[in-house]
mmCIF file of C-alpha atoms in Angstrom:
data_model
loop_
_atom_site.group_PDB
_atom_site.id
_atom_site.type_symbol
_atom_site.label_atom_id
_atom_site.label_comp_id
_atom_site.label_asym_id
_atom_site.label_seq_id
_atom_site.Cartn_x
_atom_site.Cartn_y
_atom_site.Cartn_z
ATOM 1 C CA UNK A 1011 0.000 0.000 0.000
ATOM 2 C CA UNK A 1012 1.103 3.545 -0.671
ATOM 3 C CA UNK A 1013 2.144 5.504 2.390
ATOM 4 C CA UNK A 1014 1.289 9.193 2.717
ATOM 5 C CA UNK A 1015 4.861 10.271 1.827
ATOM 6 C CA UNK A 1016 4.757 8.000 -1.235
ATOM 7 C CA UNK A 1017 1.423 9.493 -2.310
ATOM 8 C CA UNK A 1018 2.922 12.970 -1.965
ATOM 9 C CA UNK A 1019 5.978 11.900 -3.978
ATOM 10 C CA UNK A 1020 3.870 10.407 -6.767
ATOM 11 C CA UNK A 1021 1.653 13.485 -6.849
ATOM 12 C CA UNK A 1022 4.713 15.726 -7.142
ATOM 13 C CA UNK A 1023 6.175 13.644 -9.978
ATOM 14 C CA UNK A 1024 2.908 13.746 -11.893
ATOM 15 C CA UNK A 1025 2.508 17.502 -11.461
ATOM 16 C CA UNK A 1026 6.046 18.050 -12.748
ATOM 17 C CA UNK A 1027 6.315 15.422 -15.487
ATOM 18 C CA UNK A 1028 2.790 14.488 -16.589
ATOM 19 C CA UNK A 1029 0.291 17.333 -16.112
ATOM 20 C CA UNK A 1030 2.271 19.868 -18.236
ATOM 21 C CA UNK A 1031 2.044 17.364 -21.124
ATOM 22 C CA UNK A 1032 -1.702 16.745 -20.718
ATOM 23 C CA UNK A 1033 -1.041 13.678 -18.640
ATOM 24 C CA UNK A 1034 -2.722 12.804 -15.367
ATOM 25 C CA UNK A 1035 -2.520 14.298 -11.912
ATOM 26 C CA UNK A 1036 -2.881 12.094 -8.848
ATOM 27 C CA UNK A 1037 -6.683 12.332 -8.597
ATOM 28 C CA UNK A 1038 -7.192 11.612 -12.296
ATOM 29 C CA UNK A 1039 -4.689 8.755 -12.067
ATOM 30 C CA UNK A 1040 -6.726 7.167 -9.285
ATOM 31 C CA UNK A 1041 -9.873 7.279 -11.408
ATOM 32 C CA UNK A 1042 -7.921 6.024 -14.434
ATOM 33 C CA UNK A 1043 -6.455 3.035 -12.589
ATOM 34 C CA UNK A 1044 -9.901 2.289 -11.148
ATOM 35 C CA UNK A 1045 -11.289 2.024 -14.687
ATOM 36 C CA UNK A 1046 -8.433 -0.278 -15.691
ATOM 37 C CA UNK A 1047 -9.098 -2.475 -12.653
ATOM 38 C CA UNK A 1048 -12.665 -3.193 -13.761
ATOM 39 C CA UNK A 1049 -12.170 -2.956 -17.532
ATOM 40 C CA UNK A 1050 -13.875 -5.665 -19.628
ATOM 41 C CA UNK A 1051 -10.624 -6.022 -21.600
ATOM 42 C CA UNK A 1052 -7.070 -5.678 -20.312
ATOM 43 C CA UNK A 1053 -4.965 -2.671 -21.321
ATOM 44 C CA UNK A 1054 -1.265 -3.017 -22.098
ATOM 45 C CA UNK A 1055 1.373 -1.178 -20.101
ATOM 46 C CA UNK A 1056 2.436 0.862 -23.129
ATOM 47 C CA UNK A 1057 -1.128 2.082 -23.699
ATOM 48 C CA UNK A 1058 -1.844 3.230 -20.167
ATOM 49 C CA UNK A 1059 1.616 4.709 -19.689
ATOM 50 C CA UNK A 1060 1.017 6.944 -22.724
ATOM 51 C CA UNK A 1061 -2.156 8.305 -21.116
ATOM 52 C CA UNK A 1062 -0.519 8.826 -17.720
ATOM 53 C CA UNK A 1063 2.399 10.821 -19.093
ATOM 54 C CA UNK A 1064 0.637 12.500 -22.010
ATOM 55 C CA UNK A 1065 2.738 10.616 -24.543
ATOM 56 C CA UNK A 1066 6.067 8.889 -24.036
ATOM 57 C CA UNK A 1067 7.179 8.298 -20.449
ATOM 58 C CA UNK A 1068 9.711 10.934 -19.317
ATOM 59 C CA UNK A 1069 13.444 10.343 -19.236
ATOM 60 C CA UNK A 1070 14.309 9.898 -15.596
ATOM 61 C CA UNK A 1071 17.451 11.173 -13.953
ATOM 62 C CA UNK A 1072 18.809 7.674 -13.362
ATOM 63 C CA UNK A 1073 17.799 4.016 -13.037
ATOM 64 C CA UNK A 1074 16.996 4.489 -9.364
ATOM 65 C CA UNK A 1075 14.422 7.199 -10.109
ATOM 66 C CA UNK A 1076 12.905 5.127 -12.930
ATOM 67 C CA UNK A 1077 12.588 2.159 -10.579
ATOM 68 C CA UNK A 1078 11.003 4.369 -7.915
ATOM 69 C CA UNK A 1079 8.366 5.670 -10.349
ATOM 70 C CA UNK A 1080 7.590 2.155 -11.595
ATOM 71 C CA UNK A 1081 7.155 0.960 -8.013
ATOM 72 C CA UNK A 1082 4.871 3.863 -7.097
ATOM 73 C CA UNK A 1083 2.681 3.316 -10.146
ATOM 74 C CA UNK A 1084 2.485 -0.431 -9.488
ATOM 75 C CA UNK A 1085 1.480 0.230 -5.880
ATOM 76 C CA UNK A 1086 -1.197 2.669 -7.003
ATOM 77 C CA UNK A 1087 -2.617 0.157 -9.489
ATOM 78 C CA UNK A 1088 -2.665 -2.456 -6.737
ATOM 79 C CA UNK A 1089 -4.563 -0.051 -4.479
ATOM 80 C CA UNK A 1090 -7.172 0.565 -7.190
ATOM 81 C CA UNK A 1091 -7.601 -3.177 -7.708
ATOM 82 C CA UNK A 1092 -7.943 -3.860 -3.980
ATOM 83 C CA UNK A 1093 -10.600 -1.148 -3.770
ATOM 84 C CA UNK A 1094 -12.581 -2.740 -6.607
ATOM 85 C CA UNK A 1095 -12.249 -6.181 -5.025
ATOM 86 C CA UNK A 1096 -13.416 -4.976 -1.620
ATOM 87 C CA UNK A 1097 -16.773 -6.716 -1.390
ATOM 88 C CA UNK A 1098 -17.986 -5.957 2.099
ATOM 89 C CA UNK A 1099 -21.242 -4.440 3.254
ATOM 90 C CA UNK A 1100 -19.317 -2.299 5.735
ATOM 91 C CA UNK A 1101 -17.749 1.010 4.798
ATOM 92 C CA UNK A 1102 -14.653 0.835 2.643
ATOM 93 C CA UNK A 1103 -11.584 1.344 4.887
ATOM 94 C CA UNK A 1104 -9.863 4.715 4.605
ATOM 95 C CA UNK A 1105 -6.777 3.146 3.039
ATOM 96 C CA UNK A 1106 -8.912 2.061 0.056
ATOM 97 C CA UNK A 1107 -10.946 5.244 -0.323
ATOM 98 C CA UNK A 1108 -10.726 7.021 -3.695
ATOM 99 C CA UNK A 1109 -7.849 9.489 -3.760
ATOM 100 C CA UNK A 1110 -9.657 12.728 -4.418
ATOM 101 C CA UNK A 1111 -9.727 16.127 -2.785
ATOM 102 C CA UNK A 1112 -12.630 17.063 -0.522
ATOM 103 C CA UNK A 1113 -13.128 20.122 1.697
ATOM 104 C CA UNK A 1114 -12.041 19.739 5.309
ATOM 105 C CA UNK A 1115 -15.708 19.489 6.289
ATOM 106 C CA UNK A 1116 -17.461 17.943 3.249
ATOM 107 C CA UNK A 1117 -20.872 18.126 4.927
ATOM 108 C CA UNK A 1118 -20.683 21.885 5.424
ATOM 109 C CA UNK A 1119 -22.486 24.037 2.826
ATOM 110 C CA UNK A 1120 -20.277 24.644 -0.205
ATOM 111 C CA UNK A 1121 -20.463 26.619 -3.407
ATOM 112 C CA UNK A 1122 -22.011 24.490 -6.162
ATOM 113 C CA UNK A 1123 -19.193 25.623 -8.447
ATOM 114 C CA UNK A 1124 -16.782 23.509 -6.362
ATOM 115 C CA UNK A 1125 -16.078 20.668 -8.808
ATOM 116 C CA UNK A 1126 -14.973 17.964 -6.369
ATOM 117 C CA UNK A 1127 -14.519 14.608 -8.057
ATOM 118 C CA UNK A 1128 -14.313 16.056 -11.570
ATOM 119 C CA UNK A 1129 -10.672 15.063 -12.138
ATOM 120 C CA UNK A 1130 -11.284 11.567 -10.726
ATOM 121 C CA UNK A 1131 -14.235 10.992 -13.056
ATOM 122 C CA UNK A 1132 -12.299 12.407 -16.007
ATOM 123 C CA UNK A 1133 -9.506 9.922 -15.313
ATOM 124 C CA UNK A 1134 -12.014 7.080 -15.120
ATOM 125 C CA UNK A 1135 -13.553 8.046 -18.466
ATOM 126 C CA UNK A 1136 -10.102 8.222 -20.043
ATOM 127 C CA UNK A 1137 -9.578 4.648 -18.914
ATOM 128 C CA UNK A 1138 -12.919 3.651 -20.434
ATOM 129 C CA UNK A 1139 -11.918 5.308 -23.722
ATOM 130 C CA UNK A 1140 -8.970 2.917 -24.083
ATOM 131 C CA UNK A 1141 -11.422 0.031 -24.542
ATOM 132 C CA UNK A 1142 -14.442 1.955 -25.775
ATOM 133 C CA UNK A 1143 -15.946 -0.841 -27.891
ATOM 134 C CA UNK A 1144 -15.880 -3.369 -25.043
ATOM 135 C CA UNK A 1145 -17.341 -0.868 -22.576
ATOM 136 C CA UNK A 1146 -20.059 0.119 -25.071
ATOM 137 C CA UNK A 1147 -21.077 -3.530 -25.326
ATOM 138 C CA UNK A 1148 -21.462 -3.562 -21.538
ATOM 139 C CA UNK A 1149 -23.476 -0.321 -21.609
ATOM 140 C CA UNK A 1150 -25.865 -1.731 -24.197
ATOM 141 C CA UNK A 1151 -26.275 -5.079 -22.434
ATOM 142 C CA UNK A 1152 -26.508 -3.802 -18.840
ATOM 143 C CA UNK A 1153 -28.517 -0.612 -18.169
ATOM 144 C CA UNK A 1154 -27.017 -0.299 -14.667
ATOM 145 C CA UNK A 1155 -23.523 -0.022 -16.161
ATOM 146 C CA UNK A 1156 -24.761 2.644 -18.571
ATOM 147 C CA UNK A 1157 -26.137 4.456 -15.498
ATOM 148 C CA UNK A 1158 -22.676 4.376 -13.902
ATOM 149 C CA UNK A 1159 -21.174 5.872 -17.056
ATOM 150 C CA UNK A 1160 -23.804 8.620 -16.978
ATOM 151 C CA UNK A 1161 -22.936 9.463 -13.360
ATOM 152 C CA UNK A 1162 -19.219 9.567 -14.211
ATOM 153 C CA UNK A 1163 -19.971 11.917 -17.072
ATOM 154 C CA UNK A 1164 -21.983 14.166 -14.750
ATOM 155 C CA UNK A 1165 -19.171 14.249 -12.229
ATOM 156 C CA UNK A 1166 -16.591 15.062 -14.904
ATOM 157 C CA UNK A 1167 -18.617 17.660 -16.804
ATOM 158 C CA UNK A 1168 -20.628 19.174 -13.959
ATOM 159 C CA UNK A 1169 -23.752 18.933 -16.098
ATOM 160 C CA UNK A 1170 -26.963 16.912 -15.880
ATOM 161 C CA UNK A 1171 -28.103 16.338 -19.449
ATOM 162 C CA UNK A 1172 -31.864 16.133 -19.959
ATOM 163 C CA UNK A 1173 -33.371 13.244 -21.936
ATOM 164 C CA UNK A 1174 -34.694 15.853 -24.322
ATOM 165 C CA UNK A 1175 -31.639 16.884 -26.388
ATOM 166 C CA UNK A 1176 -33.197 20.295 -27.041
ATOM 167 C CA UNK A 1177 -33.328 21.138 -23.332
ATOM 168 C CA UNK A 1178 -30.320 22.888 -21.789
ATOM 169 C CA UNK A 1179 -28.196 20.900 -19.345
ATOM 170 C CA UNK A 1180 -28.637 21.646 -15.652
ATOM 171 C CA UNK A 1181 -25.676 22.235 -13.358
ATOM 172 C CA UNK A 1182 -24.671 19.402 -11.024
ATOM 173 C CA UNK A 1183 -24.880 20.773 -7.501
ATOM 174 C CA UNK A 1184 -22.393 20.112 -4.713
ATOM 175 C CA UNK A 1185 -24.656 17.710 -2.787
ATOM 176 C CA UNK A 1186 -25.214 15.593 -5.901
ATOM 177 C CA UNK A 1187 -21.453 15.449 -6.366
ATOM 178 C CA UNK A 1188 -20.996 14.143 -2.827
ATOM 179 C CA UNK A 1189 -23.659 11.485 -3.371
ATOM 180 C CA UNK A 1190 -21.898 10.204 -6.499
ATOM 181 C CA UNK A 1191 -18.507 10.238 -4.768
ATOM 182 C CA UNK A 1192 -19.894 8.286 -1.809
ATOM 183 C CA UNK A 1193 -21.207 5.623 -4.189
ATOM 184 C CA UNK A 1194 -17.929 5.153 -6.112
ATOM 185 C CA UNK A 1195 -16.604 2.159 -4.104
ATOM 186 C CA UNK A 1196 -19.929 0.341 -4.486
ATOM 187 C CA UNK A 1197 -20.000 1.017 -8.222
ATOM 188 C CA UNK A 1198 -16.467 -0.331 -8.612
ATOM 189 C CA UNK A 1199 -17.274 -3.460 -6.595
ATOM 190 C CA UNK A 1200 -20.347 -4.117 -8.772
ATOM 191 C CA UNK A 1201 -18.313 -3.654 -11.949
ATOM 192 C CA UNK A 1202 -15.593 -5.969 -10.664
ATOM 193 C CA UNK A 1203 -18.142 -8.691 -9.877
ATOM 194 C CA UNK A 1204 -19.600 -8.289 -13.358
ATOM 195 C CA UNK A 1205 -16.141 -8.444 -14.913
ATOM 196 C CA UNK A 1206 -15.238 -11.641 -13.074
ATOM 197 C CA UNK A 1207 -18.586 -13.193 -13.964
ATOM 198 C CA UNK A 1208 -18.061 -12.303 -17.631
ATOM 199 C CA UNK A 1209 -14.587 -13.869 -17.609
ATOM 200 C CA UNK A 1210 -15.768 -17.080 -15.945
ATOM 201 C CA UNK A 1211 -15.940 -19.911 -18.452
ATOM 202 C CA UNK A 1212 -19.434 -21.078 -19.280
ATOM 203 C CA UNK A 1213 -18.201 -24.064 -21.359
ATOM 204 C CA UNK A 1214 -19.553 -27.331 -19.910
ATOM 205 C CA UNK A 1215 -16.997 -29.929 -18.894
ATOM 206 C CA UNK A 1216 -16.461 -32.600 -21.561
ATOM 207 C CA UNK A 1217 -17.832 -35.997 -20.534
ATOM 208 C CA UNK A 1218 -16.201 -39.134 -21.947
ATOM 209 C CA UNK A 1219 -18.606 -41.496 -23.781
ATOM 210 C CA UNK A 1220 -19.659 -44.639 -21.902
ATOM 211 C CA UNK A 1221 -17.657 -47.797 -22.775
ATOM 212 C CA UNK A 1222 -19.154 -50.592 -24.845
ATOM 213 C CA UNK A 1223 -21.139 -52.955 -22.627
ATOM 214 C CA UNK A 1224 -18.726 -55.853 -23.190
ATOM 215 C CA UNK A 1225 -15.594 -53.729 -22.764
ATOM 216 C CA UNK A 1226 -13.568 -53.869 -19.521
ATOM 217 C CA UNK A 1227 -15.024 -51.531 -16.906
ATOM 218 C CA UNK A 1228 -12.943 -48.339 -16.608
ATOM 219 C CA UNK A 1229 -13.056 -48.596 -12.813
ATOM 220 C CA UNK A 1230 -10.296 -51.253 -13.026
ATOM 221 C CA UNK A 1231 -12.277 -54.112 -11.494
ATOM 222 C CA UNK A 1232 -11.438 -56.454 -14.375
ATOM 223 C CA UNK A 1233 -15.103 -57.177 -14.984
ATOM 224 C CA UNK A 1234 -17.074 -56.280 -18.091
ATOM 225 C CA UNK A 1235 -18.706 -52.857 -17.996
ATOM 226 C CA UNK A 1236 -22.209 -54.386 -18.260
ATOM 227 C CA UNK A 1237 -21.510 -56.557 -15.188
ATOM 228 C CA UNK A 1238 -19.983 -53.717 -13.160
ATOM 229 C CA UNK A 1239 -20.584 -49.959 -13.261
ATOM 230 C CA UNK A 1240 -22.815 -50.226 -16.322
ATOM 231 C CA UNK A 1241 -25.087 -52.832 -14.794
#
């Protein structure tokens, strides 16, 4: 698990080497890795690295720094996967909570213009975009997954789009943002269960044909099948 100093170090590296190149900051990275954790199709290292850094990975000062960055990213991906695999009715432990900024007192009244969770949702949607066709198939087959995508889009854009395309979008208020953020761990757990179920083989086990009745019984008794297990 990432320690607080390691989270700070990774955040600093991203702000210096990724964000200026349209890569991901820490909050967006957390959403991005969460999408990869529950993706219907795996994403190669080269593909996700290009998104994280906004192109080619940077040239690091030395092998030690490169190894440090690789370790921090691997630990962050592991955290995102553990969060998605956390299937408990109790509250998700703090160590697995989404890494996103919230006011010191989230329950206190806040300006609706405060776009908490927007970067996280944007990172998630960028992860979805890497396997858009596979995700679209999920959206079309499972309305509840399409609903999750709609909530992510609201969180990222700050807009609630009406079913009538001619109607103007309404602004997503601060309380609605908090409600979506609070539901993120549950959404990820549901997606992970669906992913595992989809990957589970449905092919029935092959069953060997029964021996001829006068053939030796396969149990090894030495008797004919018709006089033994086939009797």
